Coordinates of C-alpha atoms and ligand atoms in Angstrom, one line a residue:
M1 CA 11.8 185.0 -55.9
P2 CA 14.6 186.9 -54.0
F3 CA 16.1 185.2 -50.9
T4 CA 14.9 186.5 -47.5
P5 CA 17.7 188.5 -45.8
R6 CA 18.7 186.0 -43.2
V7 CA 21.7 185.7 -41.0
F8 CA 23.2 182.6 -39.4
S9 CA 26.1 182.3 -37.0
G10 CA 27.2 180.1 -34.3
I11 CA 29.8 179.5 -31.5
K12 CA 31.1 176.1 -30.4
P13 CA 30.7 175.0 -26.8
S14 CA 34.3 173.9 -26.6
G15 CA 35.4 175.9 -23.6
D16 CA 34.6 178.9 -21.4
L17 CA 33.6 181.8 -23.5
H18 CA 36.1 184.6 -23.7
L19 CA 36.6 188.3 -24.6
G20 CA 37.5 187.4 -28.2
N21 CA 34.2 185.5 -28.7
Y22 CA 32.4 188.5 -27.2
L23 CA 34.1 191.4 -29.1
G24 CA 34.7 189.4 -32.3
A25 CA 31.4 187.7 -32.6
I26 CA 28.5 187.9 -30.0
R27 CA 28.5 191.7 -29.7
R28 CA 28.4 192.1 -33.5
F29 CA 25.4 189.8 -33.8
V30 CA 23.1 192.2 -31.9
P31 CA 22.5 195.0 -34.5
L32 CA 21.7 192.5 -37.2
Q33 CA 18.4 191.8 -35.4
D34 CA 17.2 195.2 -36.8
T35 CA 18.0 194.4 -40.5
H36 CA 17.7 190.6 -40.9
Q37 CA 16.0 187.5 -39.7
T38 CA 18.6 186.3 -37.3
I39 CA 19.5 182.7 -36.4
Y40 CA 22.1 182.2 -33.7
C41 CA 23.1 178.6 -32.9
V42 CA 25.2 176.9 -30.3
V43 CA 27.1 174.5 -32.6
D44 CA 27.5 171.5 -30.3
M45 CA 28.0 169.1 -33.2
H46 CA 31.1 171.1 -34.2
A47 CA 32.4 171.0 -30.6
I48 CA 32.6 167.2 -30.6
T49 CA 35.0 167.2 -33.6
V50 CA 37.5 167.2 -30.7
W51 CA 36.9 165.3 -27.5
Q52 CA 34.5 167.0 -25.0
E53 CA 33.6 165.7 -21.6
P54 CA 29.8 165.4 -21.9
E55 CA 29.1 167.3 -18.7
D56 CA 31.3 170.2 -19.9
L57 CA 29.6 170.2 -23.3
R58 CA 26.2 170.6 -21.7
R59 CA 27.4 173.3 -19.3
W60 CA 29.1 175.3 -22.1
T61 CA 26.0 174.9 -24.3
Y62 CA 23.9 176.7 -21.7
E63 CA 26.7 179.2 -21.1
I64 CA 26.8 180.3 -24.8
A65 CA 23.1 180.5 -25.1
A66 CA 23.0 182.6 -21.9
A67 CA 25.8 184.9 -23.3
Y68 CA 23.8 185.5 -26.5
I69 CA 20.9 186.7 -24.4
A70 CA 22.9 188.6 -21.8
A71 CA 24.8 190.5 -24.7
G72 CA 21.5 191.7 -26.1
L73 CA 20.0 189.1 -28.4
D74 CA 16.3 188.9 -27.9
P75 CA 15.1 185.2 -28.0
K76 CA 11.8 186.4 -29.4
R77 CA 13.4 188.2 -32.3
S78 CA 16.3 185.9 -32.9
I79 CA 16.1 182.2 -33.2
I80 CA 18.4 180.8 -30.5
F81 CA 19.0 177.1 -30.3
N82 CA 21.6 174.3 -30.2
Q83 CA 22.5 172.6 -33.4
S84 CA 21.9 169.0 -32.4
Q85 CA 18.2 169.6 -31.7
V86 CA 17.7 170.1 -35.5
V87 CA 18.8 166.9 -37.1
E88 CA 18.6 168.3 -40.6
H89 CA 22.0 169.9 -40.0
A90 CA 23.6 166.4 -40.0
E91 CA 21.6 165.2 -43.0
L92 CA 22.5 168.2 -45.2
S93 CA 26.1 168.0 -44.2
W94 CA 26.2 164.4 -45.5
I95 CA 24.9 165.5 -48.8
F96 CA 27.5 168.3 -48.8
N97 CA 30.2 165.8 -48.0
C98 CA 29.3 164.3 -51.4
V99 CA 29.3 167.7 -53.1
A100 CA 32.6 169.1 -51.7
R101 CA 35.8 167.8 -53.3
M102 CA 38.7 166.3 -51.2
G103 CA 41.0 168.9 -52.7
W104 CA 38.9 171.8 -51.5
M105 CA 38.8 170.4 -48.0
A106 CA 42.5 169.6 -47.9
R107 CA 43.3 173.3 -48.5
M108 CA 41.5 174.4 -45.3
T109 CA 44.2 176.1 -43.2
Q110 CA 42.2 175.8 -39.9
F111 CA 42.2 172.0 -40.3
K112 CA 46.0 172.1 -40.8
D113 CA 46.4 174.4 -37.7
K114 CA 44.2 172.3 -35.5
A115 CA 45.5 169.0 -36.6
G116 CA 49.1 170.1 -36.6
E117 CA 51.5 167.2 -36.9
N118 CA 48.8 164.8 -35.7
S119 CA 46.6 164.7 -38.9
E120 CA 46.4 160.9 -38.9
Q121 CA 45.0 160.8 -35.4
V122 CA 42.4 163.5 -35.4
S123 CA 38.7 162.7 -36.1
L124 CA 37.1 162.5 -39.5
G125 CA 34.7 165.1 -38.2
L126 CA 37.4 167.7 -37.8
F127 CA 38.3 167.3 -41.5
A128 CA 34.7 167.5 -42.5
Y129 CA 34.0 170.5 -40.2
P130 CA 33.6 173.1 -43.0
S131 CA 31.1 170.9 -44.8
L132 CA 28.9 170.9 -41.6
M133 CA 29.4 174.7 -41.4
A134 CA 28.2 175.0 -45.0
A135 CA 25.1 172.9 -44.0
D136 CA 24.4 175.1 -41.0
I137 CA 24.4 178.2 -43.2
L138 CA 22.6 176.9 -46.3
L139 CA 20.0 174.8 -44.5
Y140 CA 18.3 178.2 -43.8
K141 CA 19.3 179.7 -47.2
S142 CA 21.2 182.3 -45.1
T143 CA 22.2 185.3 -47.2
G144 CA 24.8 186.7 -44.7
V145 CA 27.1 185.4 -42.0
P146 CA 28.9 187.7 -39.6
V147 CA 32.2 185.9 -38.9
G148 CA 35.7 186.8 -37.9
D149 CA 38.6 186.8 -40.2
D150 CA 39.6 183.3 -39.2
Q151 CA 36.4 182.0 -40.8
R152 CA 36.7 183.6 -44.2
Q153 CA 38.1 180.5 -45.9
H154 CA 35.3 178.4 -44.6
L155 CA 32.7 180.8 -45.9
E156 CA 34.4 180.7 -49.3
L157 CA 34.0 176.9 -49.3
T158 CA 30.3 177.4 -48.4
R159 CA 29.9 179.5 -51.5
D160 CA 31.8 176.8 -53.6
I161 CA 29.5 174.1 -52.3
A162 CA 26.4 176.2 -53.0
K163 CA 27.6 177.0 -56.6
K164 CA 28.4 173.3 -57.3
F165 CA 25.0 172.1 -55.9
N166 CA 23.2 174.8 -57.9
H167 CA 25.1 173.7 -61.0
D168 CA 25.0 169.9 -60.6
F169 CA 21.3 169.8 -59.9
R170 CA 20.2 172.7 -62.2
K171 CA 17.6 170.6 -64.1
Q172 CA 16.0 169.2 -60.9
I173 CA 16.0 172.7 -59.3
R174 CA 14.1 174.1 -62.4
D175 CA 11.7 171.1 -62.4
L176 CA 10.8 171.9 -58.8
G177 CA 9.8 175.4 -59.9
F178 CA 12.8 177.5 -59.0
E179 CA 13.8 179.8 -61.8
E180 CA 17.1 180.8 -60.2
D181 CA 19.6 179.1 -57.9
Y182 CA 18.4 176.9 -55.1
F183 CA 21.0 178.1 -52.6
P184 CA 22.1 181.8 -52.2
I185 CA 25.7 182.7 -52.5
T186 CA 26.2 183.8 -48.8
E187 CA 28.0 187.0 -48.1
T188 CA 30.4 187.8 -45.3
L189 CA 28.7 190.6 -43.2
S190 CA 30.7 193.2 -41.5
T191 CA 29.2 195.1 -38.6
G192 CA 32.0 197.4 -37.7
P193 CA 35.7 196.6 -37.9
A194 CA 36.5 192.9 -37.7
M195 CA 38.2 192.5 -34.3
R196 CA 40.7 189.8 -33.5
V197 CA 41.6 189.7 -29.9
M198 CA 45.0 188.2 -29.2
S199 CA 46.3 186.3 -26.2
L200 CA 47.4 188.4 -23.3
R201 CA 50.7 186.5 -23.1
D202 CA 51.5 186.3 -26.8
G203 CA 50.3 189.0 -29.2
K204 CA 50.8 186.8 -32.2
K205 CA 48.4 184.1 -31.0
K206 CA 44.6 184.6 -31.0
M207 CA 42.8 184.4 -27.7
S208 CA 41.2 181.0 -27.7
K209 CA 39.0 178.8 -25.5
S210 CA 41.4 175.9 -25.8
D211 CA 44.5 177.9 -24.7
A212 CA 46.3 175.9 -22.0
S213 CA 47.2 179.1 -20.0
D214 CA 44.4 180.7 -18.0
M215 CA 46.4 184.0 -17.8
S216 CA 46.2 184.4 -21.6
T217 CA 42.5 184.7 -21.7
I218 CA 39.8 186.9 -20.2
Y219 CA 36.8 184.7 -19.7
M220 CA 33.3 186.2 -19.7
M221 CA 32.6 184.7 -16.3
D222 CA 35.9 186.0 -14.7
D223 CA 35.3 188.2 -11.7
A224 CA 36.7 191.7 -11.3
D225 CA 39.8 190.4 -9.4
A226 CA 40.7 187.9 -12.1
I227 CA 40.2 190.4 -14.9
S228 CA 42.5 193.0 -13.1
K229 CA 45.1 190.4 -12.3
K230 CA 45.3 189.1 -15.9
I231 CA 45.5 192.6 -17.4
K232 CA 48.1 193.7 -14.9
K233 CA 50.2 190.6 -15.8
A234 CA 49.6 190.9 -19.6
T235 CA 52.9 190.9 -21.6
T236 CA 54.0 194.3 -22.8
D237 CA 57.3 195.7 -24.0
P238 CA 59.6 198.2 -22.3
E239 CA 58.2 201.2 -24.2
G240 CA 55.2 203.1 -23.1
L241 CA 52.1 204.0 -25.2
P242 CA 52.9 205.8 -28.4
T243 CA 51.0 209.0 -29.4
E244 CA 50.1 207.7 -32.8
A245 CA 48.9 204.3 -34.2
A246 CA 52.0 204.0 -36.3
G247 CA 53.9 203.6 -33.0
L248 CA 52.1 200.3 -32.4
E249 CA 53.6 198.6 -35.5
N250 CA 55.6 195.5 -34.7
R251 CA 54.4 195.7 -31.1
P252 CA 51.7 193.0 -31.1
E253 CA 51.1 192.9 -27.4
A254 CA 50.9 196.7 -27.1
A255 CA 48.6 196.9 -30.1
N256 CA 46.3 194.2 -28.7
L257 CA 45.8 196.0 -25.3
V258 CA 45.1 199.3 -27.1
A259 CA 42.7 197.6 -29.5
I260 CA 40.8 195.9 -26.6
Y261 CA 40.5 199.2 -24.9
A262 CA 39.2 200.9 -28.1
A263 CA 36.6 198.1 -28.7
L264 CA 35.4 198.1 -25.1
A265 CA 35.1 201.9 -25.0
D266 CA 33.6 202.1 -28.5
K267 CA 36.4 204.5 -29.5
S268 CA 39.0 204.5 -32.3
V269 CA 42.6 203.5 -31.6
D270 CA 43.6 207.2 -32.3
A271 CA 41.2 208.4 -29.6
V272 CA 42.7 206.0 -27.1
L273 CA 46.2 207.1 -27.9
A274 CA 45.2 210.8 -27.7
E275 CA 44.2 210.0 -24.1
F276 CA 47.0 207.7 -23.1
G277 CA 49.9 208.3 -25.5
G278 CA 53.2 209.2 -23.8
H279 CA 52.1 207.4 -20.6
G280 CA 53.4 204.1 -19.2
W281 CA 51.6 200.8 -18.8
G282 CA 51.3 201.6 -15.1
K283 CA 48.6 204.2 -15.9
F284 CA 47.0 202.4 -18.9
K285 CA 46.6 198.9 -17.5
P286 CA 44.5 199.9 -14.4
A287 CA 42.3 202.0 -16.7
L288 CA 41.8 199.1 -19.1
A289 CA 41.0 196.7 -16.1
D290 CA 38.4 199.2 -14.8
L291 CA 36.8 199.5 -18.2
A292 CA 36.8 195.8 -18.8
V293 CA 35.1 195.2 -15.5
T294 CA 32.5 197.9 -16.1
V295 CA 31.6 196.5 -19.5
L296 CA 31.8 192.8 -18.8
S297 CA 30.3 192.6 -15.3
P298 CA 26.7 193.3 -16.2
V299 CA 26.9 190.7 -19.1
A300 CA 28.5 188.1 -16.7
N301 CA 25.9 188.7 -14.0
E302 CA 23.1 188.2 -16.4
M303 CA 24.8 185.1 -17.8
K304 CA 25.1 183.7 -14.3
R305 CA 21.4 184.4 -13.6
L306 CA 20.3 182.7 -16.8
V307 CA 22.5 179.6 -16.5
G308 CA 21.1 179.2 -13.0
D309 CA 17.6 178.9 -14.5
R310 CA 17.8 175.6 -16.5
G311 CA 14.0 175.5 -16.9
E312 CA 14.0 178.9 -18.6
M313 CA 17.1 178.0 -20.7
D314 CA 15.6 174.7 -21.9
R315 CA 12.4 176.5 -22.8
I316 CA 14.3 179.1 -24.9
L317 CA 16.4 176.5 -26.6
R318 CA 13.4 174.2 -27.4
D319 CA 11.4 177.2 -28.7
G320 CA 14.3 178.2 -30.9
A321 CA 14.8 174.7 -32.2
E322 CA 11.1 174.5 -33.1
R323 CA 11.3 177.8 -35.0
A324 CA 14.5 176.7 -36.7
R325 CA 12.9 173.4 -37.8
A326 CA 10.0 175.4 -39.3
I327 CA 12.5 176.7 -41.8
A328 CA 14.8 173.7 -42.1
V329 CA 12.2 170.9 -42.6
P330 CA 10.6 172.2 -45.8
H331 CA 14.0 173.1 -47.2
M332 CA 15.2 169.6 -46.5
E333 CA 12.1 168.1 -48.2
E334 CA 13.0 170.0 -51.3
I335 CA 16.7 169.1 -51.1
R336 CA 15.9 165.3 -50.8
N337 CA 13.6 165.7 -53.8
I338 CA 16.3 167.5 -55.9
V339 CA 18.9 164.9 -55.0
G340 CA 16.5 162.1 -56.0
F341 CA 15.9 160.4 -52.6
V342 CA 12.6 158.4 -52.6
R343 CA 10.3 159.2 -49.6
Ligands
LIG401 N1 40.3 185.8 -30.4 C1 39.3 186.1 -31.1 N2 39.1 187.4 -31.6 C2 38.0 187.7 -32.3 N3 37.0 186.8 -32.6 C3 37.2 185.5 -32.2 N4 36.4 184.4 -32.3 C4 37.0 183.4 -31.6 N5 38.2 183.8 -31.1 C5 38.3 185.1 -31.4 C6 35.1 184.4 -33.0 O1 34.2 183.7 -32.2 C7 33.3 183.0 -33.0 C8 33.1 181.6 -32.5 O2 34.2 180.9 -32.6 P1 34.1 179.3 -32.4 O3 33.7 179.0 -31.0 O4 33.2 178.6 -33.4 O5 35.5 178.8 -32.7 P2 36.9 179.4 -32.7 O6 37.0 180.6 -33.5 O7 37.8 178.3 -33.0 O8 37.0 179.9 -31.2 P3 38.0 179.6 -30.1 O9 37.7 180.4 -28.9 O10 39.4 179.7 -30.6 O11 37.7 178.0 -29.8 P4 38.6 176.8 -29.8 O12 39.8 177.1 -29.0 O13 37.8 175.7 -29.2 O14 38.9 176.5 -31.2 C9 33.8 183.1 -34.4 O15 33.0 184.0 -35.2 C10 35.2 183.6 -34.3 O16 35.6 184.3 -35.4

């Protein structure tokens, strides 16, 4: 039987949500509701791979769920929930810890980046992070995942885990009545160009929740004044805007601001340069600030309304978790059976 076209993606509640999460992830989730069964998770178990204050973790969990809805995900069409409400994620990730090889995990560049020189002191969870991510995706037999460039290596590992499981347990999978593989080989889905939003202070560093400098990051909940101030102070170079995209080469900060404008306006970089090329930053930055405020304010206002209604948010997350479990529980029953666990 072919696999149901199903999408899974998630965001960690590890800080205030920012423009990168919005343009690179959340906004791209919305159109997939028309073509797939969509499951969007707030991956709180991933967040605790580094220390989180429990009160912050809770607040950010609500904030991300609210952002999903404010950006256009419909909680009736998409399954929206937080990961820790469906314990099967943890159970499958343990099985995958026993399928994945140390060598595969040790090659993950995100672990190396996040652990830095401190790899002896970081949590075991941070090392095993990609195995939990594989469990998130494969628990639902998801066929596609819309992720940013930075997650490509983790998705490759998810495919390796699926292939090894399908291979190692081939006989048991057949005995259970499956003619083909048990897990799909999940594809990376692209909905429009993959967007990587960079820090406003350093065009070579990605905009990130955990950046120490507030001025590098446009947060979804920033008000109009904060957005304008951050864009005005964004690092640029002495040259103005070029008339062609080639003129942005080796100018990461300039390229970042133009790409942000293009994404927010739903235009190509060429179209933006046709309008602003030859002008200075003094003209471009106020226009970018106005555009960012116009696009982000309605999302932020709806997020604020939703996070203020805990009763409604709890209801949405519980309902989502119940619908997620309706898929996860029968899969986990089969997986236990395949592995040989006695129940
Ligand atoms: N700067 C970015 N540009 C484009 N996409 C981005 N994403 C994150 N930053 C950018 C995308 O957002 C999704 C969720 O990411 P995550 O929360 O699971 O983890 P992350 O990528 O590690 O995000 P942060 O903001 O950098 O968090 P911290 O600082 O806590 O590690 C992913 O699809 C990601 O591609």
